[in-house]
Short mmCIF file of C-alpha atoms in Angstrom, two decimals:
data_model
loop_
_atom_site.label_atom_id
_atom_site.label_comp_id
_atom_site.label_asym_id
_atom_site.label_seq_id
_atom_site.Cartn_x
_atom_site.Cartn_y
_atom_site.Cartn_z
CA MET A 1 8.54 31.30 -15.27
CA LEU A 2 7.00 27.91 -14.51
CA LEU A 3 10.19 26.23 -15.59
CA GLY A 4 12.09 28.48 -13.17
CA VAL A 5 9.70 27.64 -10.32
CA CYS A 6 10.03 23.95 -11.23
CA GLY A 7 13.83 24.09 -11.23
CA LEU A 8 14.09 26.13 -8.04
CA THR A 9 11.60 24.10 -6.04
CA GLY A 10 13.27 20.96 -7.41
CA VAL A 11 16.63 21.99 -5.97
CA CYS A 12 15.00 22.95 -2.66
CA ALA A 13 13.05 19.69 -2.45
CA THR A 14 16.19 17.69 -3.27
CA LEU A 15 18.01 19.44 -0.45
CA GLY A 16 15.02 19.04 1.84
CA ILE A 17 14.52 22.78 2.21
CA ARG A 18 10.91 23.53 3.23
CA TYR A 19 10.22 20.09 1.83
CA SER A 20 6.57 19.89 2.90
CA TRP A 21 5.64 22.52 0.30
CA THR A 22 8.60 22.64 -2.12
CA ALA A 23 8.15 18.95 -2.99
CA PRO A 24 4.44 19.22 -3.89
CA VAL A 25 5.07 22.43 -5.86
CA PHE A 26 7.97 20.80 -7.65
CA ALA A 27 6.06 17.62 -8.43
CA THR A 28 3.10 19.57 -9.75
CA THR A 29 5.17 21.90 -11.90
CA LEU A 30 7.26 18.97 -13.12
CA LEU A 31 4.03 17.24 -14.13
CA TRP A 32 2.93 20.37 -15.92
CA VAL A 33 6.22 20.93 -17.69
CA THR A 34 6.59 17.32 -18.82
CA SER A 35 2.91 17.08 -19.81
CA TYR A 36 3.38 20.21 -21.90
CA ARG A 37 6.52 18.75 -23.48
CA ASN A 38 4.72 15.50 -24.21
CA SER A 39 1.77 17.27 -25.81
CA TRP A 40 3.55 18.00 -29.07
CA GLY A 41 3.91 15.12 -31.47
CA MET A 42 4.98 12.17 -29.38
CA ILE A 43 5.04 10.88 -25.85
CA PHE A 44 8.41 10.55 -24.21
CA HIS A 45 8.03 7.37 -22.21
CA THR A 46 11.42 8.10 -20.74
CA GLU A 47 9.78 10.68 -18.46
CA ASN A 48 6.76 8.85 -17.09
CA LEU A 49 8.36 7.02 -14.22
CA PHE A 50 10.33 9.83 -12.63
CA VAL A 51 7.34 12.17 -12.76
CA VAL A 52 5.23 9.61 -10.90
CA HIS A 53 8.05 9.03 -8.45
CA ALA A 54 8.29 12.76 -7.80
CA LEU A 55 4.54 12.87 -7.15
CA VAL A 56 4.85 9.96 -4.71
CA LEU A 57 7.67 11.71 -2.83
CA ALA A 58 5.58 14.88 -2.72
CA CYS A 59 3.01 12.95 -0.71
CA ALA A 60 5.61 12.00 1.88
CA PRO A 61 6.72 15.09 3.83
CA GLN A 62 8.74 12.81 6.15
CA ALA A 63 11.26 12.39 3.28
CA GLY A 64 12.51 15.88 4.14
CA ARG A 65 13.11 15.27 7.83
CA CYS A 66 16.77 14.37 7.58
CA LEU A 67 19.83 14.99 5.38
CA THR A 68 18.71 18.57 5.16
CA PHE A 69 19.69 21.93 6.62
CA GLY A 70 18.61 22.44 10.18
CA ALA A 71 17.52 18.85 10.70
CA ALA A 72 17.80 17.46 14.23
CA PRO A 73 21.11 15.57 14.64
CA ASP A 74 19.37 12.37 15.64
CA ALA A 75 16.80 12.60 12.82
CA ARG A 76 18.86 10.41 10.52
CA ASP A 77 18.89 7.57 13.03
CA ALA A 78 15.12 7.55 13.32
CA VAL A 79 13.51 4.29 12.26
CA GLY A 80 9.86 3.87 11.46
CA SER A 81 7.24 2.64 9.07
CA ASP A 82 6.67 6.29 8.22
CA TYR A 83 9.91 6.18 6.25
CA GLY A 84 9.21 2.79 4.77
CA TRP A 85 5.87 3.12 3.03
CA PRO A 86 6.88 5.86 0.56
CA LEU A 87 9.73 3.60 -0.57
CA ARG A 88 7.31 0.69 -0.95
CA VAL A 89 5.00 2.87 -3.03
CA LEU A 90 7.93 3.90 -5.22
CA SER A 91 8.81 0.23 -5.71
CA ILE A 92 5.21 -0.72 -6.49
CA VAL A 93 5.02 2.09 -9.02
CA THR A 94 8.26 1.00 -10.66
CA VAL A 95 7.23 -2.64 -10.83
CA ALA A 96 3.76 -1.72 -12.07
CA THR A 97 5.12 0.28 -15.02
CA TYR A 98 7.01 -2.76 -16.32
CA PHE A 99 4.23 -5.17 -15.50
CA ILE A 100 1.62 -3.20 -17.42
CA ALA A 101 4.02 -2.89 -20.33
CA GLY A 102 4.08 -6.71 -20.43
CA ILE A 103 0.29 -6.90 -20.24
CA ALA A 104 0.00 -4.34 -23.05
CA LYS A 105 2.19 -6.49 -25.28
CA LEU A 106 -0.06 -9.50 -24.67
CA GLN A 107 -3.14 -7.38 -25.20
CA HIS A 108 -2.01 -5.99 -28.53
CA ALA A 109 -0.11 -8.87 -30.07
CA GLY A 110 -1.08 -11.84 -27.91
CA LEU A 111 1.35 -14.61 -27.07
CA ALA A 112 2.72 -14.34 -30.60
CA TRP A 113 4.73 -11.39 -29.31
CA VAL A 114 7.24 -13.86 -27.86
CA MET A 115 8.10 -15.04 -31.38
CA GLY A 116 10.05 -11.81 -31.81
CA HIS A 117 8.44 -10.57 -34.99
CA GLU A 118 6.98 -7.45 -33.34
CA ILE A 119 10.19 -6.42 -31.60
CA ARG A 120 12.17 -7.01 -34.79
CA THR A 121 9.75 -4.83 -36.74
CA HIS A 122 9.97 -2.11 -34.09
CA ILE A 123 13.75 -2.06 -34.15
CA ALA A 124 13.74 -2.00 -37.95
CA TYR A 125 11.16 0.78 -38.12
CA ASP A 126 12.97 2.82 -35.48
CA ALA A 127 16.19 2.69 -37.49
CA LEU A 128 14.37 3.32 -40.77
CA ARG A 129 12.63 6.39 -39.38
CA LYS A 130 15.84 7.82 -38.02
CA ILE A 131 17.71 7.17 -41.27
CA GLU A 132 14.96 8.74 -43.36
CA LEU A 133 14.76 11.78 -41.08
CA GLY A 134 18.52 12.17 -41.00
CA SER A 135 18.99 11.35 -37.32
CA SER A 136 21.48 9.00 -35.62
CA HIS A 137 20.43 5.39 -35.56
CA SER A 138 21.75 2.27 -33.95
CA PRO A 139 24.15 0.39 -36.23
CA LEU A 140 23.82 -2.70 -34.04
CA GLY A 141 20.02 -2.72 -34.44
CA VAL A 142 20.37 -2.43 -38.19
CA ALA A 143 22.97 -5.20 -38.24
CA LEU A 144 20.74 -7.55 -36.25
CA VAL A 145 17.47 -7.01 -38.14
CA PRO A 146 18.29 -9.56 -40.88
CA HIS A 147 18.95 -12.26 -38.23
CA GLU A 148 15.46 -13.31 -37.30
CA TRP A 149 16.50 -15.95 -34.73
CA VAL A 150 17.96 -13.33 -32.39
CA PHE A 151 14.61 -11.73 -31.65
CA ALA A 152 12.57 -14.64 -30.27
CA PRO A 153 14.82 -15.10 -27.19
CA LEU A 154 15.00 -11.34 -26.76
CA ALA A 155 11.22 -11.09 -26.84
CA MET A 156 10.80 -14.00 -24.43
CA LEU A 157 13.25 -12.52 -21.95
CA THR A 158 11.61 -9.12 -22.20
CA LEU A 159 8.13 -10.47 -21.57
CA ALA A 160 9.34 -12.73 -18.77
CA PHE A 161 11.05 -9.89 -16.89
CA GLU A 162 8.13 -7.55 -17.43
CA LEU A 163 5.44 -9.96 -16.31
CA GLY A 164 7.69 -11.21 -13.54
CA ALA A 165 8.26 -7.66 -12.24
CA PRO A 166 6.01 -8.07 -9.15
CA LEU A 167 8.46 -10.69 -7.87
CA ALA A 168 10.88 -7.86 -7.24
CA LEU A 169 8.59 -6.71 -4.44
CA LEU A 170 9.61 -9.82 -2.51
CA GLY A 171 12.91 -8.07 -1.97
CA GLY A 172 16.28 -9.64 -1.33
CA ARG A 173 18.11 -11.27 -4.22
CA LEU A 174 15.00 -11.38 -6.36
CA ALA A 175 14.79 -7.60 -6.27
CA VAL A 176 18.49 -7.20 -7.04
CA VAL A 177 18.32 -9.66 -9.93
CA TRP A 178 15.20 -8.02 -11.32
CA CYS A 179 16.67 -4.55 -11.08
CA PHE A 180 19.82 -5.75 -12.86
CA VAL A 181 17.80 -7.45 -15.62
CA CYS A 182 15.72 -4.30 -15.91
CA TRP A 183 18.85 -2.21 -16.26
CA LEU A 184 20.17 -4.65 -18.91
CA PHE A 185 16.91 -4.27 -20.77
CA HIS A 186 17.44 -0.53 -20.99
CA VAL A 187 21.04 -1.03 -22.06
CA ASN A 188 19.67 -3.29 -24.78
CA VAL A 189 17.18 -0.63 -25.85
CA LEU A 190 20.02 1.85 -26.01
CA LEU A 191 22.21 -0.47 -28.07
CA LEU A 192 19.50 -1.63 -30.48
CA MET A 193 17.46 1.57 -30.89
CA LEU A 194 19.66 4.33 -29.51
CA ILE A 195 16.87 5.35 -27.19
CA VAL A 196 18.13 6.62 -23.84
CA PHE A 197 16.05 6.03 -20.73
CA PRO A 198 18.30 8.08 -18.44
CA TYR A 199 16.40 7.50 -15.21
CA PRO A 200 16.64 3.69 -15.21
CA LEU A 201 20.02 3.68 -16.94
CA ILE A 202 21.73 5.56 -14.15
CA GLY A 203 19.90 3.29 -11.72
CA PHE A 204 17.97 5.90 -9.76
CA ALA A 205 14.67 4.38 -10.84
CA TYR A 206 15.50 1.35 -8.68
CA ALA A 207 16.71 3.33 -5.66
CA SER A 208 13.72 2.32 -3.56
CA PHE A 209 14.71 -1.38 -3.73
CA PHE A 210 18.04 -0.92 -1.96
CA ALA A 211 19.33 -0.12 1.50
CA LEU A 212 20.63 3.27 0.48
CA GLU A 213 21.72 4.25 3.96
CA THR A 214 24.69 1.87 3.73
CA PRO A 215 26.45 3.44 0.72
CA TRP A 216 25.50 6.85 2.05
CA ALA A 217 27.25 6.13 5.36
CA LEU A 218 30.30 4.87 3.44
CA LEU A 219 30.36 8.03 1.36
CA GLU A 220 30.03 10.18 4.46
CA ARG A 221 32.89 8.35 6.14
CA ARG A 222 35.00 8.68 2.99
CA PHE A 223 34.44 12.43 2.69
CA ALA A 224 34.18 13.28 6.37
CA ARG A 225 36.65 15.89 7.51
CA PRO A 226 39.13 14.52 10.03
CA ASN A 227 38.44 17.26 12.60
CA ARG A 228 34.72 16.71 12.42
CA VAL A 229 33.25 15.32 15.59
CA MET B 1 -28.01 47.07 40.70
CA THR B 2 -28.69 45.64 44.13
CA HIS B 3 -26.92 42.70 45.67
CA SER B 4 -30.03 40.53 45.36
CA ASP B 5 -30.32 41.30 41.59
CA SER B 6 -26.80 40.09 40.90
CA SER B 7 -27.28 36.95 42.95
CA VAL B 8 -30.43 36.07 40.97
CA ARG B 9 -28.54 36.51 37.72
CA GLU B 10 -25.74 34.36 39.01
CA ARG B 11 -28.20 31.61 39.83
CA LEU B 12 -30.05 31.87 36.53
CA TRP B 13 -27.38 30.06 34.51
CA PRO B 14 -27.15 26.99 36.79
CA ILE B 15 -30.93 26.70 36.91
CA ALA B 16 -31.21 26.97 33.13
CA VAL B 17 -28.57 24.28 32.73
CA ALA B 18 -30.32 22.04 35.26
CA ILE B 19 -33.69 22.37 33.55
CA GLY B 20 -32.20 22.02 30.12
CA PHE B 21 -30.31 18.84 30.86
CA THR B 22 -33.21 17.32 32.79
CA ALA B 23 -35.47 17.97 29.82
CA LEU B 24 -32.90 16.45 27.53
CA VAL B 25 -32.64 13.32 29.63
CA PHE B 26 -36.44 12.92 29.58
CA PHE B 27 -36.54 13.65 25.86
CA PRO B 28 -36.30 10.00 24.63
CA ILE B 29 -39.06 8.69 26.84
CA VAL B 30 -41.40 11.61 26.19
CA LEU B 31 -41.03 11.19 22.45
CA ASN B 32 -40.94 7.39 22.70
CA ARG B 33 -37.59 7.23 20.97
CA LYS B 34 -35.57 4.03 20.54
CA ASP B 35 -32.37 3.46 22.45
CA SER B 36 -29.68 5.94 21.46
CA PHE B 37 -26.58 7.66 22.63
CA PRO B 38 -26.05 9.69 24.75
CA LEU B 39 -29.78 9.99 25.40
CA SER B 40 -31.38 6.68 26.28
CA THR B 41 -34.22 5.06 28.15
CA TYR B 42 -31.77 2.30 29.06
CA PRO B 43 -34.08 -0.42 27.84
CA MET B 44 -31.62 -3.27 28.33
CA PHE B 45 -33.30 -4.40 31.51
CA ALA B 46 -36.79 -3.35 30.45
CA VAL B 47 -37.46 -5.56 27.46
CA PRO B 48 -38.67 -9.11 28.27
CA ARG B 49 -35.90 -11.53 27.40
CA GLY B 50 -37.93 -14.66 26.88
CA ASN B 51 -35.71 -17.60 25.99
CA PRO B 52 -32.67 -15.96 24.45
CA GLU B 53 -30.58 -17.54 21.73
CA LEU B 54 -26.82 -17.62 21.76
CA VAL B 55 -24.49 -18.57 18.96
CA LYS B 56 -21.39 -20.40 20.18
CA LEU B 57 -18.33 -22.00 18.76
CA VAL B 58 -17.42 -25.03 20.76
CA ALA B 59 -14.30 -27.18 20.52
CA VAL B 60 -14.37 -30.89 21.16
CA THR B 61 -11.17 -32.15 22.75
CA SER B 62 -9.57 -35.56 22.24
CA THR B 63 -11.21 -36.71 25.48
CA GLY B 64 -14.64 -35.62 24.31
CA GLU B 65 -14.74 -32.56 26.49
CA ARG B 66 -16.54 -29.51 25.07
CA VAL B 67 -14.77 -26.19 25.45
CA SER B 68 -15.90 -22.74 24.34
CA VAL B 69 -13.47 -21.28 21.84
CA PRO B 70 -12.06 -18.09 23.37
CA PRO B 71 -12.42 -14.77 21.48
CA HIS B 72 -8.75 -14.45 20.55
CA LEU B 73 -9.04 -17.57 18.41
CA LEU B 74 -11.96 -15.98 16.61
CA GLY B 75 -9.68 -13.13 15.64
CA THR B 76 -10.55 -10.61 18.32
CA ASN B 77 -9.85 -10.05 22.01
CA GLU B 78 -13.22 -8.42 22.58
CA VAL B 79 -15.96 -10.70 23.83
CA LEU B 80 -18.74 -8.57 22.37
CA GLN B 81 -17.00 -8.38 19.01
CA ALA B 82 -16.69 -12.15 19.07
CA LYS B 83 -20.42 -12.39 19.81
CA VAL B 84 -21.27 -10.15 16.86
CA GLN B 85 -18.90 -12.14 14.66
CA LEU B 86 -20.55 -15.42 15.65
CA ASN B 87 -24.03 -14.00 15.09
CA GLN B 88 -23.00 -12.79 11.64
CA ALA B 89 -21.54 -16.19 10.79
CA ALA B 90 -24.73 -17.90 11.96
CA GLN B 91 -26.88 -15.72 9.70
CA LYS B 92 -24.93 -16.77 6.61
CA GLY B 93 -25.52 -19.78 4.40
CA ALA B 94 -24.27 -23.28 5.14
CA LYS B 95 -21.15 -22.90 2.94
CA ALA B 96 -20.15 -19.62 4.54
CA ARG B 97 -20.72 -21.05 8.03
CA ARG B 98 -18.53 -24.02 7.20
CA ARG B 99 -15.87 -21.69 5.82
CA TYR B 100 -15.95 -19.62 8.99
CA CYS B 101 -15.57 -22.78 11.07
CA GLU B 102 -12.59 -23.82 8.97
CA THR B 103 -11.01 -20.39 9.28
CA VAL B 104 -11.06 -20.69 13.05
CA ALA B 105 -9.94 -24.34 12.84
CA ALA B 106 -6.92 -23.23 10.84
CA ARG B 107 -6.09 -20.68 13.55
CA VAL B 108 -6.52 -23.31 16.23
CA SER B 109 -4.26 -25.77 14.42
CA ARG B 110 -1.44 -23.21 14.51
CA ASP B 111 -1.47 -23.41 18.31
CA SER B 112 0.29 -26.68 19.11
CA SER B 113 -0.75 -26.54 22.77
CA LEU B 114 -4.42 -27.08 21.85
CA LYS B 115 -5.47 -30.70 21.47
CA TRP B 116 -8.86 -29.97 19.94
CA GLN B 117 -10.24 -32.29 17.34
CA GLU B 118 -13.39 -30.65 16.11
CA LEU B 119 -15.17 -27.33 16.15
CA GLU B 120 -18.89 -26.92 16.23
CA LEU B 121 -20.81 -23.76 15.47
CA SER B 122 -24.19 -23.92 17.15
CA ARG B 123 -27.19 -21.83 18.10
CA SER B 124 -28.50 -22.63 21.58
CA ARG B 125 -31.72 -21.50 23.20
CA PHE B 126 -31.67 -20.93 26.94
CA GLU B 127 -34.18 -20.51 29.69
CA PRO B 128 -32.12 -18.19 31.94
CA ILE B 129 -33.63 -19.24 35.30
CA GLY B 130 -33.77 -22.92 34.41
CA TYR B 131 -30.17 -22.75 33.23
CA PHE B 132 -28.97 -22.44 36.81
CA GLU B 133 -31.48 -24.87 38.17
CA ASN B 134 -31.00 -27.66 35.64
CA GLY B 135 -27.24 -28.06 35.35
CA LYS B 136 -26.49 -25.26 32.91
CA LYS B 137 -28.04 -26.96 29.94
CA PRO B 138 -29.64 -25.20 27.00
CA LEU B 139 -33.23 -25.85 25.99
CA THR B 140 -32.30 -26.60 22.37
CA VAL B 141 -29.13 -26.77 20.31
CA ASP B 142 -29.00 -26.34 16.51
CA VAL B 143 -25.66 -27.33 15.02
CA LEU B 144 -24.92 -24.85 12.24
CA ALA B 145 -21.50 -26.11 11.08
CA ARG B 146 -18.88 -28.62 12.04
CA CYS B 147 -15.26 -28.93 11.00
CA LYS B 148 -12.19 -30.86 11.95
CA VAL B 149 -9.13 -29.11 13.35
CA GLY B 150 -5.96 -29.55 11.31
CA GLU B 151 -7.71 -31.36 8.50
CA GLY B 152 -6.22 -29.11 5.90
CA THR B 153 -6.67 -25.45 5.31
CA PRO B 154 -9.01 -24.32 2.58
CA SER B 155 -7.35 -22.18 -0.05
CA ARG B 156 -9.23 -19.04 0.93
CA LEU B 157 -7.63 -19.14 4.33
CA LYS B 158 -4.23 -18.47 2.85
CA VAL B 159 -5.42 -15.02 1.87
CA ARG B 160 -5.28 -13.65 5.41
CA PRO B 161 -1.63 -14.46 6.13
CA MET B 162 -0.82 -13.07 2.71
CA ILE B 163 -2.55 -9.81 3.54
CA ASP B 164 -0.77 -9.74 6.89
CA ARG B 165 2.54 -10.35 5.21
CA LEU B 166 1.76 -7.65 2.66
CA GLN B 167 0.92 -5.20 5.44
CA ASN B 168 4.08 -6.09 7.33
CA TRP B 169 6.08 -5.53 4.19
CA PHE B 170 4.39 -2.27 3.32
CA PHE B 171 4.68 -0.79 6.81
CA SER B 172 8.01 -2.37 7.78
CA PRO B 173 10.17 0.30 9.40
CA VAL B 174 13.24 1.63 7.70
CA LYS B 175 15.83 4.23 8.58
CA ALA B 176 14.98 7.85 7.82
CA THR B 177 18.25 8.12 5.89
CA ARG B 178 17.10 5.58 3.31
CA LEU B 179 14.09 7.66 2.33
CA ALA B 180 16.13 10.84 2.42
CA VAL B 181 18.78 9.39 0.09
CA ALA B 182 16.03 8.17 -2.25
CA ARG B 183 14.65 11.73 -2.19
CA ILE B 184 18.05 13.18 -3.06
CA LEU B 185 18.59 10.74 -5.93
CA ILE B 186 15.09 10.87 -7.43
CA LEU B 187 14.31 14.53 -7.01
CA GLY B 188 17.91 15.43 -7.78
CA PHE B 189 17.58 13.60 -11.07
CA CYS B 190 14.24 15.26 -11.83
CA SER B 191 15.62 18.72 -11.01
CA ALA B 192 18.71 18.14 -13.12
CA TYR B 193 16.50 16.92 -15.95
CA VAL B 194 14.48 20.12 -15.85
CA ILE B 195 17.38 22.47 -15.29
CA CYS B 196 19.76 20.91 -17.84
CA GLY B 197 16.97 20.34 -20.32
CA ALA B 198 15.79 23.92 -20.18
CA PRO B 199 18.68 25.72 -21.88
CA CYS B 200 18.88 23.37 -24.86
CA CYS B 201 15.12 23.09 -25.11
CA SER B 202 14.00 26.66 -24.50
CA ASN B 203 11.37 26.05 -27.11
CA TRP B 204 9.91 22.74 -25.99
CA GLN B 205 7.87 22.29 -29.15
CA ARG B 206 10.82 22.70 -31.45
CA CYS B 207 12.96 20.50 -29.20
CA VAL B 208 10.49 17.67 -29.49
CA VAL B 209 10.14 17.94 -33.23
#
């Protein structure tokens, strides 16, 4: 029942239908559903970010003012800080998740984390656990574990991009570079541990950093019907 | 009901209002209340002023002329707000007073049209009548802080532009479409995650294990 409400309100909120209440209902039920799912055995860190993003968007009813059914024709051309701050909050949340991950590494292992021993152990243990439990594991991760020298630069890069995450808030090229490095990091996680972070991997996690109206306009032009005025 | 009865009733309300409001207006003085709003004894002209003190920020120009620093350089366009700000600065310790002086000096130095060399925060005591009789001079002047204009900005001053820049960034306007597309991507992903995840994970517990 709750799952149904979550799915239905999710579709409505995505389409901007009755957004001012479908978005909060969706975000709340999504939080409930994912919290429930994460309450049994292990926490799926793959879900944290998009749940928080959904909650942020639920606090911004103005997100449903255009690209929706029955919206005023000129609504999409509206410009204002009203439309900007939710995107900034999304970016701050995204950056913060990576930044605190970097801080946590320093807290738990100290600067020694950059030597790569911890990350090497994690990759090895992840593969071991999957092999022992009969699940699919990453052959690349297993192949790299004996080569100790690979992991120090990997660890350094990881920590640098995580602690340097706030730089992405400066926008421009820095944001683009950081988003790309972040995406590469998740590709790396996928290749070495076979763990899929779908939200960042398809790039939607970084949507708030980009001028999305430009590709949207291109898409609209591409798919616009010729007789459409 | 006679005509005179109805006219008395009609007059009753205005009279009650008149008495009520008159009583209210007298209320502060009868009960010896302090100045308040909206009921007041309007004591601003009643209290003896004596020799009032005034905190000022004065700029010294390259020719030695002394000019009062206008409110907008203190960070406000309101004269009374500037007065309160100066009084608050004067009540603080020597370090804080100096810092305040330097904050304004940094603001002054950004205006290239101003050829001021030094700022001086001072508390002056005036004799109001004598002021106009003796060439507009104060009775006493206590210098509370002095600082040079354009002598370098203390590090704390950089905080304000940073906050301004942060605010500008946070509230910078964007097109409604950008937020709407972000909504479609993010919530679309979340919805798909729930909807597509549901059939294969009808039992969430088992799915996780």
